[in-house]
Amino acid sequence: MTEQLRDHTTLRLGGPAERWVRATTEAELTAALVDADTAGEPVLVLGGGSNLVVADSGFQGTVIEVATAGADIDATDEASCGGAMVTVAAGEVWDDLVALAVEREWVGIEALSGIPGSVGATPIQNVGAYGQEVSQTIARVRVWDRTLRGVRTFAAADCHFGYRTSRFKADPGRHVVLSVTFQLRQGDLGAPVAYAELARALGVELGERAPLADVRRAVLELRGGKGMVLDPTDHDTWSAGSFFTNPVVDPEDVPEGAPSWPQADGRAKTSAAWLIDHAGFAKGYGTGTVALSGKHPLALTNRGGASTDELLALAREVRDGVAERFGIVLVNEPVLVGCEL
């Protein structure tokens, strides 16, 4: 039976895969990669499918589903200076790791609760939300290098992390994540709250700390209110999360009234959601089968029975409308497979 990619993506879009391999061990994963690369076949490495927009025609090549599991936990005071070193297989579910960290009182990823997808996907685009990024806690990333055909380990400093990017995203397809090691502090209070909306939800000031469990609960409630926690019965969650990244521009190019966050290089990050809304695309805007989420204008959603072509048409309309209104070109965050904007 031919696997349909729509059954493996959070957008529930995407056509058939020519060939499908489910890898449950590192050995199976690397063997599948070597086999496909030796045969010269195109490869799509699939984790949780939460950051993919796949063409209606599907994928002409081998889809390798990363279903590896397991974790190596070192939380002894002597080994980790009072913290925890946690090495997690790429195929593990990200939010399961966050839940475990909160339960074990490991500090540093609690604000990343509710993000769909796999652990192996997080370093690729330096996943972040509510003032935290995985780059703040990643110690090293083990990968299979498809060019050198061998295992490599990159320390955090060598991953070239930036806003929603890394060396892995900059060189797409070359490095397939095998495992990620996180260095997490121990304690019952989360990291200092660095996001105003979260601080308000917790009833604390920016820079103050709150109990780990409270932070997780608040983040899940905030994300749920924006349709960013997966729910098969809620079409507002049939999305790839934020479809566009927050643009970084020269300070003078930030539109009047738009949010602005200074960056280390002297530029300013502004809100893609604000730009979309003020360009005339309100929550719920769409054509019936595809629409902006009714909870958040930054998510493009499948309302049921949609096609990838329809979703991309809406994405182009939004992108071009923002560019015409504000002179800022939004960049898609999800990876496009067999299609383009």
Short mmCIF file of C-alpha atoms in Angstrom, two decimals, residues 5 19 21 32 95 104 112 122 150 201 214 236 270 282 285 308 326:
data_model
loop_
_atom_site.label_atom_id
_atom_site.label_comp_id
_atom_site.label_asym_id
_atom_site.label_seq_id
_atom_site.Cartn_x
_atom_site.Cartn_y
_atom_site.Cartn_z
CA LEU A 5 2.38 12.06 2.96
CA ARG A 19 9.17 4.48 -1.65
CA VAL A 21 11.36 3.27 4.78
CA ALA A 32 18.56 3.58 4.35
CA ASP A 95 6.91 17.59 23.73
CA ARG A 104 12.42 15.82 36.57
CA LEU A 112 8.96 25.24 24.38
CA THR A 122 14.64 21.10 16.69
CA GLY A 150 30.02 9.11 8.35
CA ALA A 201 -0.01 34.95 31.93
CA ASP A 214 3.29 26.72 35.94
CA ASP A 236 -7.31 25.67 13.37
CA THR A 270 9.14 42.82 13.91
CA ALA A 282 -7.59 39.04 9.48
CA TYR A 285 -9.35 35.02 6.08
CA THR A 308 -1.32 22.01 -1.31
CA PHE A 326 4.75 47.54 3.94
#
